[in-house]
Amino acid sequence: MKIELCHFRVGEIDGVSLEMEKWKVVLEMLGHEVIYIAGSTGSCLAYIIEELNYRHPVNHKFVYNAYERLVDYENENALLEEMIDFSTIIEEKLVTIIENEQVELLIPHNILSLGWGLPAGRAFTKAIKRTRVNVLAHHHDFYWERDFYMNPTCGFVHDWLGQFFPPQLPTIYHTVNNKLAEKKLKERYGIEATVIPKVFDFYQSKWEVNNYNRDMRQQLGMTENDLVFLQTTRIIERKAIELAIDTIAHFQNNYLTSLFERGIYRGKFTEQSNVYFVLAGLPESSAHYLEQLKDKASELGVKLIVAHSRVKYTRQYRNGLKIYSLWDAYSIADFVMYPSILEAWGNQLIEAIFAKKPMLIYEYPTYLSDIADKNFYFVSLGKEHTVTEDGLVTVAEEKIDAAAKQIAEIISSQQTYKLYTEGNFQKAKRLYSYDTLVNLLEKLVANIGKKR
């Protein structure tokens, strides 16, 4: 079967792009021909529809006027007309690709659920109706899960969200990442969906320090004797990166000196050693949030390195500058921070498990519904938080202290470090390997093929 995977972007290090690559690999393992459609491409070949670009300036204007303030248009109708025109461009390009490539199955990721690309949702719905192509829509995030999308400025935006996110068509089969989304989709629209969790290739080569990435610490301003905390998520508010800063600061102030005597799991730790917090993900929030993080880190004495310009999906050289892969970043880390308060499932969680790194988490809703009962070993900040007047997330001080103390215990003991990593790896390998995705997609695609 000829299959098209679609998203706003491919070949980058955001969660959806990473997950689409896994789907492509598995579908090709099953004997299908797979191509990409996207608004931008990082390291992958794809059909490009520029108007789908996640960062397209026109769509950014639509998003601001649709969800925040209607300021660039005389009235609602003016915005509607321009969005319809933009949508029609996407629709025509998509129909052309579907027909020219004789696509048999279209798999949009998040395009028909999030509400970020309003014209894209309308365009895909109309193109699906016109071509009668079968669709397996995978929904990572729904608009109703984000406060940002819940109070549109215009009535027609509310209508579009209900009509296109997702559309209710007989040719569309729906899949989601977690049980909460499955339940909510059924409640809101009466739509039955199949839950497909995040998976990973647990049989690939280990992410280790090698000849290419051996100098990564030095290139980022660190040494081999330093302690490195890593967060690879995008730099956006719901990732609650400030909780990681709070925890590292508390760790430094209360438990760091004990490591001078005990050492760390991989050797000595001296007064000349430093502690760093590396952010490897893309900054996609307002510039204000990143500045808040920098200010907080500076105030609390946490050495913060924003490394996204040196970390991409694949290794490469740009203008003579050595670029490392996301997986290289894991190889130099001692501990992974994942305090996100909202996730569809959690790419970094499964990546850190594969990398055999211990991890700090916040128990976000889908973690509690889909993952907690698997009994992985994590350091937890609990499941309750508040948001301050400046928009930053906080948890109870005793949770921060308990987490910092536990981190010190893990880092200072090779045996404890292994307990928190090796067991997680073996369990996740059994539950979330490509075999899981193969079984689910094989059945879904076979059923779709029978009904063609």
Tab-separated table of C-alpha atoms in Angstrom:
chain	number	residue	atom	x	y	z
A	1	MET	CA	0.000	0.000	0.000
A	2	LYS	CA	1.220	3.534	-0.746
A	3	ILE	CA	1.019	5.610	2.420
A	4	GLU	CA	1.534	9.302	3.149
A	5	LEU	CA	2.568	10.462	6.608
A	6	CYS	CA	1.721	14.127	7.181
A	7	HIS	CA	2.683	16.715	9.773
A	8	PHE	CA	3.595	20.384	10.012
A	9	ARG	CA	7.275	19.345	9.977
A	10	VAL	CA	9.506	16.281	9.703
A	11	GLY	CA	13.127	15.481	10.442
A	12	GLU	CA	13.277	17.638	13.557
A	13	ILE	CA	13.484	16.834	17.268
A	14	ASP	CA	9.936	17.674	18.338
A	15	GLY	CA	7.960	14.716	19.662
A	16	VAL	CA	5.611	14.307	16.701
A	17	SER	CA	8.425	14.325	14.130
A	18	LEU	CA	10.317	11.718	16.130
A	19	GLU	CA	7.243	9.514	16.425
A	20	MET	CA	6.446	9.790	12.712
A	21	GLU	CA	9.901	8.448	11.886
A	22	LYS	CA	9.106	5.341	13.967
A	23	TRP	CA	5.814	4.869	12.123
A	24	LYS	CA	7.616	5.155	8.798
A	25	VAL	CA	10.156	2.518	9.787
A	26	VAL	CA	7.473	0.103	10.995
A	27	LEU	CA	5.185	0.596	7.989
A	28	GLU	CA	8.121	-0.059	5.665
A	29	MET	CA	8.952	-3.181	7.690
A	30	LEU	CA	5.390	-4.303	6.909
A	31	GLY	CA	6.066	-3.883	3.192
A	32	HIS	CA	4.377	-0.539	2.505
A	33	GLU	CA	5.767	2.367	0.510
A	34	VAL	CA	5.834	5.473	2.706
A	35	ILE	CA	6.319	9.130	1.804
A	36	TYR	CA	6.193	12.321	3.851
A	37	ILE	CA	4.191	15.512	3.412
A	38	ALA	CA	5.159	18.427	5.637
A	39	GLY	CA	5.509	22.167	5.860
A	40	SER	CA	9.241	21.924	6.479
A	41	THR	CA	11.863	19.231	6.448
A	42	GLY	CA	14.924	18.946	8.631
A	43	SER	CA	16.921	15.869	7.649
A	44	CYS	CA	14.237	13.961	5.696
A	45	LEU	CA	12.997	13.918	2.132
A	46	ALA	CA	9.385	15.042	1.863
A	47	TYR	CA	6.796	16.716	-0.297
A	48	ILE	CA	6.748	20.270	0.986
A	49	ILE	CA	3.554	22.284	1.286
A	50	GLU	CA	4.987	25.565	2.544
A	51	GLU	CA	1.660	26.717	3.962
A	52	LEU	CA	1.791	23.788	6.427
A	53	ASN	CA	5.001	25.075	8.014
A	54	TYR	CA	4.620	25.178	11.795
A	55	ARG	CA	6.374	28.553	11.861
A	56	HIS	CA	4.752	30.055	8.756
A	57	PRO	CA	4.330	33.794	9.450
A	58	VAL	CA	0.840	33.909	7.952
A	59	ASN	CA	-0.331	31.057	10.157
A	60	HIS	CA	1.254	32.747	13.170
A	61	LYS	CA	-0.886	35.780	12.364
A	62	PHE	CA	-3.966	33.569	12.094
A	63	VAL	CA	-3.195	31.935	15.447
A	64	TYR	CA	-2.773	35.269	17.217
A	65	ASN	CA	-5.938	36.768	15.764
A	66	ALA	CA	-8.007	33.603	16.240
A	67	TYR	CA	-7.038	32.844	19.826
A	68	GLU	CA	-5.638	36.005	21.412
A	69	ARG	CA	-6.705	39.338	19.883
A	70	LEU	CA	-8.404	40.187	16.594
A	71	VAL	CA	-6.174	43.129	15.672
A	72	ASP	CA	-4.938	42.609	12.101
A	73	TYR	CA	-8.364	42.431	10.444
A	74	GLU	CA	-11.291	44.815	10.262
A	75	ASN	CA	-13.707	42.164	11.406
A	76	GLU	CA	-14.310	38.446	11.747
A	77	ASN	CA	-15.296	38.026	8.097
A	78	ALA	CA	-12.003	39.484	6.894
A	79	LEU	CA	-10.078	36.911	8.931
A	80	LEU	CA	-12.396	34.147	7.722
A	81	GLU	CA	-11.895	35.045	4.052
A	82	GLU	CA	-8.108	35.087	4.324
A	83	MET	CA	-8.057	31.786	6.191
A	84	ILE	CA	-10.289	30.174	3.554
A	85	ASP	CA	-7.960	31.391	0.793
A	86	PHE	CA	-4.937	30.031	2.656
A	87	SER	CA	-6.750	26.760	3.297
A	88	THR	CA	-7.637	26.378	-0.375
A	89	ILE	CA	-3.961	26.611	-1.334
A	90	ILE	CA	-3.128	23.748	1.042
A	91	GLU	CA	-6.106	21.725	-0.178
A	92	GLU	CA	-5.179	21.991	-3.860
A	93	LYS	CA	-1.547	21.062	-3.239
A	94	LEU	CA	-2.564	18.118	-1.072
A	95	VAL	CA	-5.081	16.808	-3.610
A	96	THR	CA	-2.450	17.039	-6.345
A	97	ILE	CA	0.033	14.973	-4.327
A	98	ILE	CA	-2.590	12.376	-3.369
A	99	GLU	CA	-3.706	11.950	-6.984
A	100	ASN	CA	-0.272	12.068	-8.614
A	101	GLU	CA	1.228	9.628	-6.116
A	102	GLN	CA	-1.904	7.436	-6.127
A	103	VAL	CA	-1.933	7.454	-2.348
A	104	GLU	CA	-3.995	4.669	-0.776
A	105	LEU	CA	-3.737	5.698	2.881
A	106	LEU	CA	-3.214	9.139	4.397
A	107	ILE	CA	-1.876	9.356	7.967
A	108	PRO	CA	-1.971	12.915	9.339
A	109	HIS	CA	-0.294	13.411	12.708
A	110	ASN	CA	-1.859	16.138	14.873
A	111	ILE	CA	-3.106	18.130	11.871
A	112	LEU	CA	-6.708	17.121	12.593
A	113	SER	CA	-6.621	17.534	16.357
A	114	LEU	CA	-4.494	20.357	17.726
A	115	GLY	CA	-6.057	23.501	16.279
A	116	TRP	CA	-2.715	25.211	15.604
A	117	GLY	CA	-3.229	25.024	11.853
A	118	LEU	CA	-6.870	26.014	11.399
A	119	PRO	CA	-6.604	26.328	7.595
A	120	ALA	CA	-4.754	23.004	7.483
A	121	GLY	CA	-7.535	21.206	9.345
A	122	ARG	CA	-10.117	22.550	6.920
A	123	ALA	CA	-7.898	21.777	3.913
A	124	PHE	CA	-7.242	18.177	4.912
A	125	THR	CA	-10.921	17.556	5.623
A	126	LYS	CA	-11.963	18.881	2.213
A	127	ALA	CA	-9.167	17.018	0.416
A	128	ILE	CA	-10.186	13.767	2.125
A	129	LYS	CA	-13.770	14.260	0.971
A	130	ARG	CA	-12.712	15.090	-2.602
A	131	THR	CA	-10.278	12.221	-3.090
A	132	ARG	CA	-12.115	9.671	-0.914
A	133	VAL	CA	-8.714	8.481	0.295
A	134	ASN	CA	-8.694	6.296	3.383
A	135	VAL	CA	-7.297	8.004	6.459
A	136	LEU	CA	-5.691	6.811	9.676
A	137	ALA	CA	-5.577	9.986	11.752
A	138	HIS	CA	-3.175	9.895	14.675
A	139	HIS	CA	-3.971	12.494	17.317
A	140	HIS	CA	-1.120	13.348	19.690
A	141	ASP	CA	-2.748	16.442	21.223
A	142	PHE	CA	-6.301	17.808	21.156
A	143	TYR	CA	-7.135	21.497	21.232
A	144	TRP	CA	-9.389	21.071	24.272
A	145	GLU	CA	-6.369	19.936	26.309
A	146	ARG	CA	-4.831	23.423	26.037
A	147	ASP	CA	-6.305	26.548	27.609
A	148	PHE	CA	-4.818	28.577	24.750
A	149	TYR	CA	-7.372	27.219	22.259
A	150	MET	CA	-10.453	27.313	24.453
A	151	ASN	CA	-11.522	30.970	24.100
A	152	PRO	CA	-11.328	31.899	20.406
A	153	THR	CA	-11.925	35.497	19.390
A	154	CYS	CA	-14.376	34.619	16.610
A	155	GLY	CA	-17.443	32.436	16.361
A	156	PHE	CA	-16.311	30.721	13.167
A	157	VAL	CA	-13.082	29.574	14.874
A	158	HIS	CA	-15.179	27.786	17.477
A	159	ASP	CA	-17.178	26.219	14.636
A	160	TRP	CA	-14.046	25.113	12.777
A	161	LEU	CA	-12.613	23.501	15.900
A	162	GLY	CA	-15.774	21.439	16.274
A	163	GLN	CA	-15.999	20.603	12.571
A	164	PHE	CA	-12.392	19.807	11.613
A	165	PHE	CA	-10.582	18.834	14.849
A	166	PRO	CA	-11.239	16.056	14.256
A	167	PRO	CA	-13.642	15.693	11.315
A	168	GLN	CA	-16.218	12.951	11.571
A	169	LEU	CA	-16.025	11.115	8.247
A	170	PRO	CA	-16.619	7.424	7.496
A	171	THR	CA	-13.247	7.100	5.734
A	172	ILE	CA	-11.262	8.256	8.794
A	173	TYR	CA	-9.968	5.815	11.406
A	174	HIS	CA	-8.777	7.460	14.607
A	175	THR	CA	-5.855	6.641	16.884
A	176	VAL	CA	-4.635	8.392	20.031
A	177	ASN	CA	-1.654	8.140	22.381
A	178	ASN	CA	-3.366	7.484	25.674
A	179	LYS	CA	-6.467	6.281	27.491
A	180	LEU	CA	-7.554	9.764	28.601
A	181	ALA	CA	-7.698	10.974	24.998
A	182	GLU	CA	-9.550	7.819	23.971
A	183	LYS	CA	-12.182	8.445	26.635
A	184	LYS	CA	-12.556	12.166	25.897
A	185	LEU	CA	-12.883	11.645	22.137
A	186	LYS	CA	-15.664	9.144	22.773
A	187	GLU	CA	-17.446	11.529	25.165
A	188	ARG	CA	-17.238	14.604	22.915
A	189	TYR	CA	-17.893	13.096	19.490
A	190	GLY	CA	-18.854	9.467	19.947
A	191	ILE	CA	-15.690	8.532	18.047
A	192	GLU	CA	-14.019	5.206	18.804
A	193	ALA	CA	-10.222	5.372	18.745
A	194	THR	CA	-7.377	2.886	19.092
A	195	VAL	CA	-4.703	3.693	21.671
A	196	ILE	CA	-1.175	3.546	20.248
A	197	PRO	CA	1.483	4.341	22.867
A	198	LYS	CA	4.912	5.765	22.177
A	199	VAL	CA	7.412	3.103	21.183
A	200	PHE	CA	11.141	2.929	20.647
A	201	ASP	CA	13.729	0.853	18.826
A	202	PHE	CA	15.284	-0.981	21.748
A	203	TYR	CA	17.477	-3.060	19.443
A	204	GLN	CA	19.489	-0.187	17.996
A	205	SER	CA	23.068	0.550	19.026
A	206	LYS	CA	23.517	2.033	22.477
A	207	TRP	CA	23.953	5.791	22.819
A	208	GLU	CA	27.479	5.986	24.132
A	209	VAL	CA	30.377	8.390	24.059
A	210	ASN	CA	32.243	7.764	20.811
A	211	ASN	CA	34.718	9.419	18.466
A	212	TYR	CA	32.116	11.871	17.137
A	213	ASN	CA	30.570	13.094	20.377
A	214	ARG	CA	33.603	12.709	22.629
A	215	ASP	CA	34.209	16.474	22.495
A	216	MET	CA	30.570	17.486	23.066
A	217	ARG	CA	31.047	18.391	26.704
A	218	GLN	CA	34.068	20.501	25.866
A	219	GLN	CA	32.253	22.179	22.962
A	220	LEU	CA	29.433	23.170	25.329
A	221	GLY	CA	31.846	24.456	27.972
A	222	MET	CA	31.920	21.470	30.335
A	223	THR	CA	34.491	18.885	31.413
A	224	GLU	CA	34.380	15.140	31.998
A	225	ASN	CA	34.454	15.732	35.755
A	226	ASP	CA	31.285	17.827	35.722
A	227	LEU	CA	27.805	16.578	36.552
A	228	VAL	CA	25.328	17.053	33.701
A	229	PHE	CA	21.552	17.256	34.043
A	230	LEU	CA	19.733	17.172	30.697
A	231	GLN	CA	16.294	18.132	29.414
A	232	THR	CA	15.621	17.519	25.709
A	233	THR	CA	11.995	18.668	25.484
A	234	ARG	CA	11.008	21.764	23.581
A	235	ILE	CA	11.350	24.905	25.664
A	236	ILE	CA	7.678	25.683	26.229
A	237	GLU	CA	5.681	26.502	29.337
A	238	ARG	CA	3.936	23.146	29.818
A	239	LYS	CA	7.309	21.410	30.116
A	240	ALA	CA	7.711	23.214	33.483
A	241	ILE	CA	11.480	23.423	33.121
A	242	GLU	CA	11.536	25.739	36.133
A	243	LEU	CA	10.834	22.711	38.350
A	244	ALA	CA	14.079	21.144	37.157
A	245	ILE	CA	15.933	24.358	38.018
A	246	ASP	CA	14.377	24.397	41.498
A	247	THR	CA	15.381	20.778	42.083
A	248	ILE	CA	18.950	21.199	40.839
A	249	ALA	CA	19.381	24.324	42.969
A	250	HIS	CA	18.147	22.480	46.066
A	251	PHE	CA	20.419	19.543	45.238
A	252	GLN	CA	23.413	21.876	44.960
A	253	ASN	CA	22.647	23.735	48.175
A	254	ASN	CA	21.871	20.732	50.361
A	255	TYR	CA	23.385	17.525	48.991
A	256	LEU	CA	26.254	18.356	46.653
A	257	THR	CA	28.994	18.456	49.295
A	258	SER	CA	28.257	14.857	50.254
A	259	LEU	CA	29.441	13.827	46.787
A	260	PHE	CA	32.935	15.163	47.490
A	261	GLU	CA	33.405	12.303	49.962
A	262	ARG	CA	31.257	9.609	48.342
A	263	GLY	CA	32.043	10.380	44.719
A	264	ILE	CA	29.560	9.645	41.939
A	265	TYR	CA	28.561	6.473	40.133
A	266	ARG	CA	31.271	6.891	37.491
A	267	GLY	CA	34.150	8.103	39.656
A	268	LYS	CA	35.367	11.054	41.673
A	269	PHE	CA	33.555	14.335	42.158
A	270	THR	CA	35.673	17.158	43.537
A	271	GLU	CA	35.318	20.782	44.527
A	272	GLN	CA	36.656	21.655	41.077
A	273	SER	CA	33.739	19.826	39.442
A	274	ASN	CA	30.677	21.793	38.351
A	275	VAL	CA	26.986	21.021	37.912
A	276	TYR	CA	25.308	21.990	34.628
A	277	PHE	CA	21.752	21.917	33.346
A	278	VAL	CA	21.636	21.499	29.553
A	279	LEU	CA	18.528	22.361	27.525
A	280	ALA	CA	18.803	20.618	24.152
A	281	GLY	CA	15.288	21.230	22.793
A	282	LEU	CA	13.885	23.887	20.496
A	283	PRO	CA	12.685	27.147	22.104
A	284	GLU	CA	9.103	27.460	20.848
A	285	SER	CA	7.417	29.452	23.574
A	286	SER	CA	7.468	33.192	23.871
A	287	ALA	CA	10.950	34.630	24.304
A	288	HIS	CA	9.753	35.731	27.732
A	289	TYR	CA	9.620	32.156	29.056
A	290	LEU	CA	13.210	31.383	28.096
A	291	GLU	CA	14.319	34.634	29.723
A	292	GLN	CA	12.401	33.679	32.860
A	293	LEU	CA	14.277	30.375	32.949
A	294	LYS	CA	17.628	32.084	32.474
A	295	ASP	CA	16.840	34.608	35.207
A	296	LYS	CA	15.685	31.892	37.602
A	297	ALA	CA	18.770	29.773	36.963
A	298	SER	CA	21.047	32.768	37.502
A	299	GLU	CA	19.248	33.763	40.694
A	300	LEU	CA	19.475	30.227	42.130
A	301	GLY	CA	23.045	29.586	41.007
A	302	VAL	CA	22.254	26.910	38.424
A	303	LYS	CA	24.637	26.850	35.457
A	304	LEU	CA	22.260	26.719	32.474
A	305	ILE	CA	23.368	25.859	28.933
A	306	VAL	CA	20.862	26.444	26.113
A	307	ALA	CA	22.238	24.100	23.454
A	308	HIS	CA	19.563	23.819	20.764
A	309	SER	CA	21.779	25.466	18.124
A	310	ARG	CA	24.266	22.594	18.511
A	311	VAL	CA	21.733	19.741	18.758
A	312	LYS	CA	19.626	18.545	15.811
A	313	TYR	CA	17.947	15.323	14.725
A	314	THR	CA	21.085	14.070	12.962
A	315	ARG	CA	24.789	14.787	13.134
A	316	GLN	CA	26.034	17.357	10.653
A	317	TYR	CA	28.318	20.303	10.059
A	318	ARG	CA	26.856	23.776	9.484
A	319	ASN	CA	29.149	26.559	8.351
A	320	GLY	CA	32.067	24.631	9.773
A	321	LEU	CA	30.347	24.145	13.133
A	322	LYS	CA	29.950	20.623	14.467
A	323	ILE	CA	26.312	19.728	15.181
A	324	TYR	CA	25.417	16.819	17.440
A	325	SER	CA	22.374	14.563	17.358
A	326	LEU	CA	19.745	14.448	20.066
A	327	TRP	CA	21.074	10.999	20.967
A	328	ASP	CA	24.573	12.429	21.473
A	329	ALA	CA	23.104	14.739	24.116
A	330	TYR	CA	21.868	11.738	26.089
A	331	SER	CA	25.296	10.102	25.915
A	332	ILE	CA	26.947	12.933	27.874
A	333	ALA	CA	24.188	13.251	30.497
A	334	ASP	CA	24.270	11.883	34.026
A	335	PHE	CA	20.629	12.543	34.875
A	336	VAL	CA	17.541	13.438	32.814
A	337	MET	CA	14.966	15.998	33.946
A	338	TYR	CA	11.360	15.587	32.776
A	339	PRO	CA	9.083	17.737	34.971
A	340	SER	CA	6.447	18.324	32.277
A	341	ILE	CA	2.926	18.890	33.618
A	342	LEU	CA	1.128	17.929	30.385
A	343	GLU	CA	2.039	15.282	27.809
A	344	ALA	CA	0.223	13.152	25.265
A	345	TRP	CA	2.476	10.299	26.362
A	346	GLY	CA	6.121	11.308	26.702
A	347	ASN	CA	8.921	10.949	24.148
A	348	GLN	CA	11.703	11.975	26.503
A	349	LEU	CA	10.545	9.451	29.070
A	350	ILE	CA	11.084	6.497	26.770
A	351	GLU	CA	14.261	8.002	25.277
A	352	ALA	CA	15.840	8.372	28.715
A	353	ILE	CA	14.891	4.806	29.570
A	354	PHE	CA	16.610	3.563	26.410
A	355	ALA	CA	19.653	5.724	27.181
A	356	LYS	CA	19.768	4.107	30.631
A	357	LYS	CA	19.668	7.400	32.461
A	358	PRO	CA	17.837	7.958	35.758
A	359	MET	CA	15.070	10.509	35.509
A	360	LEU	CA	13.133	13.112	37.462
A	361	ILE	CA	9.449	13.344	36.533
A	362	TYR	CA	6.272	15.147	37.459
A	363	GLU	CA	3.305	12.769	37.427
A	364	TYR	CA	1.301	14.346	34.603
A	365	PRO	CA	-2.218	13.028	33.878
A	366	THR	CA	-1.359	10.583	31.089
A	367	TYR	CA	1.565	9.270	33.098
A	368	LEU	CA	-0.916	8.395	35.833
A	369	SER	CA	-3.452	6.850	33.432
A	370	ASP	CA	-1.134	4.912	31.114
A	371	ILE	CA	2.338	4.499	32.622
A	372	ALA	CA	2.324	4.605	36.433
A	373	ASP	CA	0.958	1.065	36.803
A	374	LYS	CA	4.029	-0.288	34.967
A	375	ASN	CA	6.087	0.523	38.098
A	376	PHE	CA	9.153	2.086	36.520
A	377	TYR	CA	11.813	3.556	38.811
A	378	PHE	CA	11.709	7.367	38.675
A	379	VAL	CA	12.349	10.266	41.020
A	380	SER	CA	8.979	11.993	41.350
A	381	LEU	CA	7.868	15.535	42.153
A	382	GLY	CA	4.354	14.246	42.774
A	383	LYS	CA	1.151	15.071	40.945
A	384	GLU	CA	0.104	18.421	42.429
A	385	HIS	CA	1.351	21.856	41.388
A	386	THR	CA	0.405	25.513	41.414
A	387	VAL	CA	1.135	28.332	38.988
A	388	THR	CA	2.517	31.622	40.275
A	389	GLU	CA	1.459	35.089	39.130
A	390	ASP	CA	4.376	35.196	36.695
A	391	GLY	CA	3.205	31.944	35.091
A	392	LEU	CA	5.838	29.607	36.499
A	393	VAL	CA	5.015	26.200	37.962
A	394	THR	CA	5.831	25.281	41.556
A	395	VAL	CA	5.434	22.189	43.731
A	396	ALA	CA	5.633	21.767	47.498
A	397	GLU	CA	9.067	22.373	49.023
A	398	GLU	CA	9.079	18.937	50.638
A	399	LYS	CA	8.687	17.348	47.182
A	400	ILE	CA	11.686	19.307	45.898
A	401	ASP	CA	13.760	18.299	48.924
A	402	ALA	CA	12.821	14.616	48.676
A	403	ALA	CA	13.642	14.581	44.963
A	404	ALA	CA	16.989	16.331	45.438
A	405	LYS	CA	17.955	13.908	48.206
A	406	GLN	CA	16.992	10.922	46.052
A	407	ILE	CA	19.003	12.267	43.113
A	408	ALA	CA	22.077	12.488	45.360
A	409	GLU	CA	21.577	8.892	46.497
A	410	ILE	CA	21.279	7.643	42.914
A	411	ILE	CA	24.213	9.618	41.559
A	412	SER	CA	26.528	8.608	44.413
A	413	SER	CA	25.988	4.858	44.069
A	414	GLN	CA	26.795	2.748	41.031
A	415	GLN	CA	24.489	0.014	42.323
A	416	THR	CA	21.541	2.384	42.854
A	417	TYR	CA	22.183	4.086	39.524
A	418	LYS	CA	21.984	0.706	37.794
A	419	LEU	CA	18.799	-0.173	39.698
A	420	TYR	CA	17.095	2.951	38.327
A	421	THR	CA	18.212	2.339	34.749
A	422	GLU	CA	18.708	-1.311	33.829
A	423	GLY	CA	15.362	-2.488	35.197
A	424	ASN	CA	13.537	0.328	33.421
A	425	PHE	CA	15.251	-0.584	30.158
A	426	GLN	CA	14.262	-4.243	30.269
A	427	LYS	CA	10.662	-3.480	31.204
A	428	ALA	CA	10.234	-0.822	28.497
A	429	LYS	CA	11.851	-3.106	25.931
A	430	ARG	CA	9.139	-5.650	26.638
A	431	LEU	CA	6.246	-3.154	26.648
A	432	TYR	CA	7.171	-0.410	24.179
A	433	SER	CA	9.434	-1.852	21.499
A	434	TYR	CA	8.701	-1.674	17.775
A	435	ASP	CA	6.986	-5.055	18.103
A	436	THR	CA	4.099	-3.292	19.856
A	437	LEU	CA	3.698	-0.794	17.021
A	438	VAL	CA	4.047	-3.518	14.382
A	439	ASN	CA	1.167	-5.491	15.895
A	440	LEU	CA	-1.122	-2.462	16.199
A	441	LEU	CA	-0.449	-0.946	12.770
A	442	GLU	CA	-0.537	-4.286	10.982
A	443	LYS	CA	-4.084	-4.908	12.214
A	444	LEU	CA	-5.303	-1.358	11.545
A	445	VAL	CA	-3.890	-1.121	8.033
A	446	ALA	CA	-5.143	-4.613	7.166
A	447	ASN	CA	-8.680	-3.681	8.265
A	448	ILE	CA	-8.557	-0.482	6.238
A	449	GLY	CA	-7.332	-2.408	3.212
A	450	LYS	CA	-10.258	-4.834	3.448
A	451	LYS	CA	-12.783	-1.987	3.371
A	452	ARG	CA	-11.332	-0.203	0.339
